[in-house]
Amino acid sequence: MNKIFSIYKTDLMNLWKVPTGLFLMIALSILPSVYAWINLEAMWDPYSNTSGIKIAVTSNDKGATVESKSINIGDEVVDNLKNNHSLGWTFVDEQTALRGVERGDYYASLIIPADFSQKITSIVDGTMEKPEIIYTVNEKINAVAPKITSKGASNVTAQISENFIKTVSSSILTRMKEIGIDFEKELPTIRNMETKIFELEKRLPDITAMGDKALEIEQKLPDIKEKGQKIIDLENKIPEIDRAGDTILKIEERWPKIEAVAQEVLVIQQKLPEIQQAANRIAEIDQNFDKVGDALNTAIDKSRKANEIVTAAINTLPKVEEIAAKGSAFVDQLNQYLQNNDAAFQAIIPVIKQNLTLLQQTADAVTQLTGLLQEVNPDPQKAIAAITLLTDRLTTGVVVIDKTVDLFTRLNTYLPNAPLTDNINRLNNLKTNFSNQIQTLAKVKSALERGEQPAKDLVNNLNTLSKEASAAIGGILSRYDSEIVPNVTKALAQIKSVAINSAAVLQTLQTQLPNIKEILVDAQSGIHFAQDQLDALQKDLPTIRSRVHEASTTIQSKINDFTNGINEAAPFIRNDLPKVEQKLHEAANFVRNDLPAAEDEIRKVADLYKTKLPEVENAVHLAANLVRNDLPEFETAVRKAADQIRKVEGGGSIEEVLKLLQNDIQKQSDFLSNPVLIREDKKFPIPNYGSAMSPFYTTLSLWVGAMLLVSLMRVDVDNPDGLLKTHHIYFGRMLIFLTVGFFQALIVTLGDFFLLGTYVVDKFWFVIFAVLISKVFITITYTLVSVFGNIGKGIAIIFLVLQFSSSGGTFPVSTASPFFQKLNPIVPFTYAVGLMREAVGGMQLSVVLKDVFFLCVFIAICYVLALALKKPLSGYTKRVAEKAKQTKLIS
């Protein structure tokens, strides 16, 4: 605390030692006051000098004649304005008035047209044209003058209206007095009207009920519109209905096929025991699958042995050829060769059958592939992999078929009547079939690789080819043991018989050796194909076993559901399907015969809804609005009229009406022209505009004074030894600022009292509040500059600009934009100006306490801001100040 006051004491001593500095402080104390005094004096009482605002007045009114009486309202207006000195009325011709307004000689002009009196009296003949006074204003001369001249023009029209009402009401009342004389003559007619009104009053419940019906219909209009919209929607769906009708007709057309399928269901029901047996057979295969593996291993072993035998026979054949070349020794050697290799020839028969079985499996695998391709969304990768595998198998099958055909052809030459010819033809056809399958699979694979669904015809063709191939092979296998095996055995025996013949046929045997060799080679090729297929089958055996087990499990789990489904569907097919057929025929007959007429009716109703419903809706709304808006008033008016009639009948009020018609016309006319008077009750009256504006300009001068101080005085203190902390410097130097601010507040408030004569109810508190406001403003501006340096000066200026418009010092803040309305409660000007106004007009303790509290809050915020940020930002502000000095423009 001592260090803070030592800074303050040093500042005072330095000012005392330097007269120029002391003089500057005095100037800084007085200068803000001059700003306030000049502005207040300039606008002390602007509304008392409006007679200097020149308004040009021109009357071109030619007057009018009413009931043989000439009147000229334009001349009357001019005469009245000549005695009115509230504004500078100047009477000139029209051209001078318009030219003067354009050049700025007059702020505005009033021109009364030539037909003004004629139009204002048009009420007499019933045309009732409203007259106009042409008001021209030059708004660029001054912002406030157009408001004042507009008020003057409004007063002129109000005065004309008042005089017109007074004159017209006088004429009307005079006429009413004359009517009163005739009133008694028409009394019977009035009584008749009374009866009609009473009768109408009795009928009001019926009218109300009808009105309620209209409202009820209006409430139901949305439902009616909704249902009408449904009709339109139904009309829009007629194409869909037609398509549905076409579908019904197509179903009817295809009903025989549906019935055929249904009959198939019944056939399946009859074969359910056989299906159950097949399921049991699959389960038995699953249970005994180990035996299949053993059989496959046995077949593989046998094929290997057969291969060894045939290979040995082929390897021995060159020796036979060598012997044949030697002549007669060939016979003995050939017989020995045939006896030693008889097993090789016998191995040909089972190998051929085994190869045919493998070819049939390949065809069946293609059939299974077509089932996969016929699914809705087949897996392309899985399908492509299967196609690749099957293509390889089919290609190998073609080679095997070629070898088998070649073998059968050679054997067929040793048999009478060529009994193997039919099988050879079947095998050639099978070869063509396999080639076609290979080509079709290539097309399907190409489509899948392009990401396309294979053509349905392509898949169906592949399915047909594979089934034909399987059936053809099945036909060959069915006759294999009964026809092919005996013929092959017979041919082989014939070959051996020819070979065993004597040396006389040696030459013939020598010519047969190539055939024997080719037969053995063909047999060896078949054995190799069988080995490859059996090895592949053995490799896939675990997968096949898994699939068989899965199929068995699935069949066993689903067979009951399948059986139940078939059994449930069968009664429907027997009992209900004929009824469905009958309903289908009825629906089809409706589509053919009645649907077109029904659609025409729907279109007619929809067209009626589109064209007529808006008119009906408008009529309903009109009636409902009449019920809501006018009917209550009508009922009230009828009842009121009836009540009034009863009162008149009961109290002799007809005489009172006659008396009313005969009242003083002049008094009634004055009342009608000006029926309402305003009694003004001023709260916290302020006699002049300057005094009313003194809170704002006094507050503004205090902020200007605070800005001058932070602009001209230093906020830092020399601290070469570093003994002073930031808060010592902040509060120590602030004291000299607050001292000058105190004198600024004192000078401006006393000057308001004694130099300007400002009206202030509580002068003492006016001075005290000014001192408090000066302390708040100096604390804010000083803190901003102390913490932020030159940036703080800019913030203080921005703060001043924002407060000027958001404080409500000149115009009510509610007339400002939403942005400034939101700023109003968070700027100190709002509470400073409000506090000063309390002292000027008369204080309300609650308002004063609120304003003082918020001003103190601003002080507290500044202290917290300074103590929290001054030290952390001191280095930054110092560097900014040094860089500013380097410009040699900014101090």
PDB file of N, CA, C and O in Angstrom, residues 356-381:
ATOM      1  N   LEU A 356     -17.058 -94.765 -68.189  1.00  0.00           N
ATOM      2  CA  LEU A 356     -18.412 -94.314 -68.522  1.00  0.00           C
ATOM      3  C   LEU A 356     -19.123 -93.776 -67.283  1.00  0.00           C
ATOM      4  O   LEU A 356     -19.863 -92.774 -67.340  1.00  0.00           O
ATOM      5  N   THR A 357     -18.919 -94.454 -66.149  1.00  0.00           N
ATOM      6  CA  THR A 357     -19.538 -93.982 -64.890  1.00  0.00           C
ATOM      7  C   THR A 357     -19.017 -92.597 -64.523  1.00  0.00           C
ATOM      8  O   THR A 357     -19.776 -91.697 -64.120  1.00  0.00           O
ATOM      9  N   LEU A 358     -17.693 -92.403 -64.662  1.00  0.00           N
ATOM     10  CA  LEU A 358     -17.109 -91.092 -64.343  1.00  0.00           C
ATOM     11  C   LEU A 358     -17.624 -90.013 -65.299  1.00  0.00           C
ATOM     12  O   LEU A 358     -17.866 -88.861 -64.906  1.00  0.00           O
ATOM     13  N   LEU A 359     -17.802 -90.370 -66.579  1.00  0.00           N
ATOM     14  CA  LEU A 359     -18.349 -89.391 -67.533  1.00  0.00           C
ATOM     15  C   LEU A 359     -19.783 -89.011 -67.160  1.00  0.00           C
ATOM     16  O   LEU A 359     -20.206 -87.850 -67.290  1.00  0.00           O
ATOM     17  N   GLN A 360     -20.562 -89.992 -66.699  1.00  0.00           N
ATOM     18  CA  GLN A 360     -21.941 -89.681 -66.272  1.00  0.00           C
ATOM     19  C   GLN A 360     -21.936 -88.746 -65.056  1.00  0.00           C
ATOM     20  O   GLN A 360     -22.764 -87.831 -64.950  1.00  0.00           O
ATOM     21  N   GLN A 361     -21.000 -88.960 -64.130  1.00  0.00           N
ATOM     22  CA  GLN A 361     -20.892 -88.073 -62.971  1.00  0.00           C
ATOM     23  C   GLN A 361     -20.556 -86.639 -63.405  1.00  0.00           C
ATOM     24  O   GLN A 361     -21.058 -85.671 -62.833  1.00  0.00           O
ATOM     25  N   THR A 362     -19.708 -86.543 -64.421  1.00  0.00           N
ATOM     26  CA  THR A 362     -19.370 -85.206 -64.941  1.00  0.00           C
ATOM     27  C   THR A 362     -20.615 -84.510 -65.496  1.00  0.00           C
ATOM     28  O   THR A 362     -20.870 -83.321 -65.245  1.00  0.00           O
ATOM     29  N   ALA A 363     -21.430 -85.257 -66.279  1.00  0.00           N
ATOM     30  CA  ALA A 363     -22.666 -84.684 -66.830  1.00  0.00           C
ATOM     31  C   ALA A 363     -23.611 -84.258 -65.700  1.00  0.00           C
ATOM     32  O   ALA A 363     -24.237 -83.187 -65.760  1.00  0.00           O
ATOM     33  N   ASP A 364     -23.726 -85.107 -64.669  1.00  0.00           N
ATOM     34  CA  ASP A 364     -24.595 -84.755 -63.537  1.00  0.00           C
ATOM     35  C   ASP A 364     -24.082 -83.517 -62.804  1.00  0.00           C
ATOM     36  O   ASP A 364     -24.873 -82.691 -62.303  1.00  0.00           O
ATOM     37  N   ALA A 365     -22.757 -83.372 -62.721  1.00  0.00           N
ATOM     38  CA  ALA A 365     -22.186 -82.182 -62.073  1.00  0.00           C
ATOM     39  C   ALA A 365     -22.555 -80.916 -62.845  1.00  0.00           C
ATOM     40  O   ALA A 365     -22.826 -79.854 -62.255  1.00  0.00           O
ATOM     41  N   VAL A 366     -22.582 -80.983 -64.168  1.00  0.00           N
ATOM     42  CA  VAL A 366     -23.005 -79.822 -64.975  1.00  0.00           C
ATOM     43  C   VAL A 366     -24.468 -79.488 -64.697  1.00  0.00           C
ATOM     44  O   VAL A 366     -24.857 -78.323 -64.601  1.00  0.00           O
ATOM     45  N   THR A 367     -25.292 -80.541 -64.555  1.00  0.00           N
ATOM     46  CA  THR A 367     -26.713 -80.299 -64.222  1.00  0.00           C
ATOM     47  C   THR A 367     -26.842 -79.564 -62.893  1.00  0.00           C
ATOM     48  O   THR A 367     -27.643 -78.626 -62.739  1.00  0.00           O
ATOM     49  N   GLN A 368     -26.037 -79.978 -61.915  1.00  0.00           N
ATOM     50  CA  GLN A 368     -26.061 -79.301 -60.619  1.00  0.00           C
ATOM     51  C   GLN A 368     -25.608 -77.837 -60.763  1.00  0.00           C
ATOM     52  O   GLN A 368     -26.151 -76.933 -60.108  1.00  0.00           O
ATOM     53  N   LEU A 369     -24.635 -77.589 -61.627  1.00  0.00           N
ATOM     54  CA  LEU A 369     -24.169 -76.220 -61.864  1.00  0.00           C
ATOM     55  C   LEU A 369     -25.287 -75.338 -62.422  1.00  0.00           C
ATOM     56  O   LEU A 369     -25.439 -74.182 -62.031  1.00  0.00           O
ATOM     57  N   THR A 370     -26.092 -75.915 -63.353  1.00  0.00           N
ATOM     58  CA  THR A 370     -27.196 -75.109 -63.907  1.00  0.00           C
ATOM     59  C   THR A 370     -28.197 -74.739 -62.821  1.00  0.00           C
ATOM     60  O   THR A 370     -28.802 -73.665 -62.852  1.00  0.00           O
ATOM     61  N   GLY A 371     -28.378 -75.613 -61.832  1.00  0.00           N
ATOM     62  CA  GLY A 371     -29.252 -75.270 -60.701  1.00  0.00           C
ATOM     63  C   GLY A 371     -28.709 -74.078 -59.933  1.00  0.00           C
ATOM     64  O   GLY A 371     -29.454 -73.194 -59.503  1.00  0.00           O
ATOM     65  N   LEU A 372     -27.377 -74.053 -59.746  1.00  0.00           N
ATOM     66  CA  LEU A 372     -26.749 -72.911 -59.076  1.00  0.00           C
ATOM     67  C   LEU A 372     -26.931 -71.627 -59.887  1.00  0.00           C
ATOM     68  O   LEU A 372     -27.245 -70.565 -59.346  1.00  0.00           O
ATOM     69  N   LEU A 373     -26.773 -71.742 -61.227  1.00  0.00           N
ATOM     70  CA  LEU A 373     -26.890 -70.554 -62.083  1.00  0.00           C
ATOM     71  C   LEU A 373     -28.310 -70.036 -62.149  1.00  0.00           C
ATOM     72  O   LEU A 373     -28.541 -68.854 -62.457  1.00  0.00           O
ATOM     73  N   GLN A 374     -29.287 -70.898 -61.893  1.00  0.00           N
ATOM     74  CA  GLN A 374     -30.691 -70.478 -61.967  1.00  0.00           C
ATOM     75  C   GLN A 374     -31.174 -69.813 -60.687  1.00  0.00           C
ATOM     76  O   GLN A 374     -32.316 -69.378 -60.600  1.00  0.00           O
ATOM     77  N   GLU A 375     -30.292 -69.733 -59.673  1.00  0.00           N
ATOM     78  CA  GLU A 375     -30.669 -69.023 -58.448  1.00  0.00           C
ATOM     79  C   GLU A 375     -30.787 -67.531 -58.736  1.00  0.00           C
ATOM     80  O   GLU A 375     -30.270 -67.023 -59.732  1.00  0.00           O
ATOM     81  N   VAL A 376     -31.424 -66.813 -57.785  1.00  0.00           N
ATOM     82  CA  VAL A 376     -31.685 -65.378 -58.001  1.00  0.00           C
ATOM     83  C   VAL A 376     -30.388 -64.592 -58.038  1.00  0.00           C
ATOM     84  O   VAL A 376     -30.126 -63.797 -58.937  1.00  0.00           O
ATOM     85  N   ASN A 377     -29.515 -64.816 -57.053  1.00  0.00           N
ATOM     86  CA  ASN A 377     -28.247 -64.095 -56.991  1.00  0.00           C
ATOM     87  C   ASN A 377     -27.109 -65.098 -56.782  1.00  0.00           C
ATOM     88  O   ASN A 377     -26.609 -65.270 -55.653  1.00  0.00           O
ATOM     89  N   PRO A 378     -26.693 -65.813 -57.835  1.00  0.00           N
ATOM     90  CA  PRO A 378     -25.619 -66.801 -57.667  1.00  0.00           C
ATOM     91  C   PRO A 378     -24.290 -66.118 -57.347  1.00  0.00           C
ATOM     92  O   PRO A 378     -24.055 -64.974 -57.733  1.00  0.00           O
ATOM     93  N   ASP A 379     -23.423 -66.855 -56.629  1.00  0.00           N
ATOM     94  CA  ASP A 379     -22.094 -66.346 -56.309  1.00  0.00           C
ATOM     95  C   ASP A 379     -21.218 -66.471 -57.561  1.00  0.00           C
ATOM     96  O   ASP A 379     -20.904 -67.582 -57.989  1.00  0.00           O
ATOM     97  N   PRO A 380     -20.792 -65.338 -58.175  1.00  0.00           N
ATOM     98  CA  PRO A 380     -20.043 -65.423 -59.441  1.00  0.00           C
ATOM     99  C   PRO A 380     -18.729 -66.173 -59.293  1.00  0.00           C
ATOM    100  O   PRO A 380     -18.370 -66.980 -60.149  1.00  0.00           O
ATOM    101  N   GLN A 381     -17.984 -65.924 -58.218  1.00  0.00           N
ATOM    102  CA  GLN A 381     -16.685 -66.569 -58.050  1.00  0.00           C
ATOM    103  C   GLN A 381     -16.827 -68.080 -57.911  1.00  0.00           C
ATOM    104  O   GLN A 381     -16.066 -68.862 -58.494  1.00  0.00           O
TER     105      GLN A 381
END
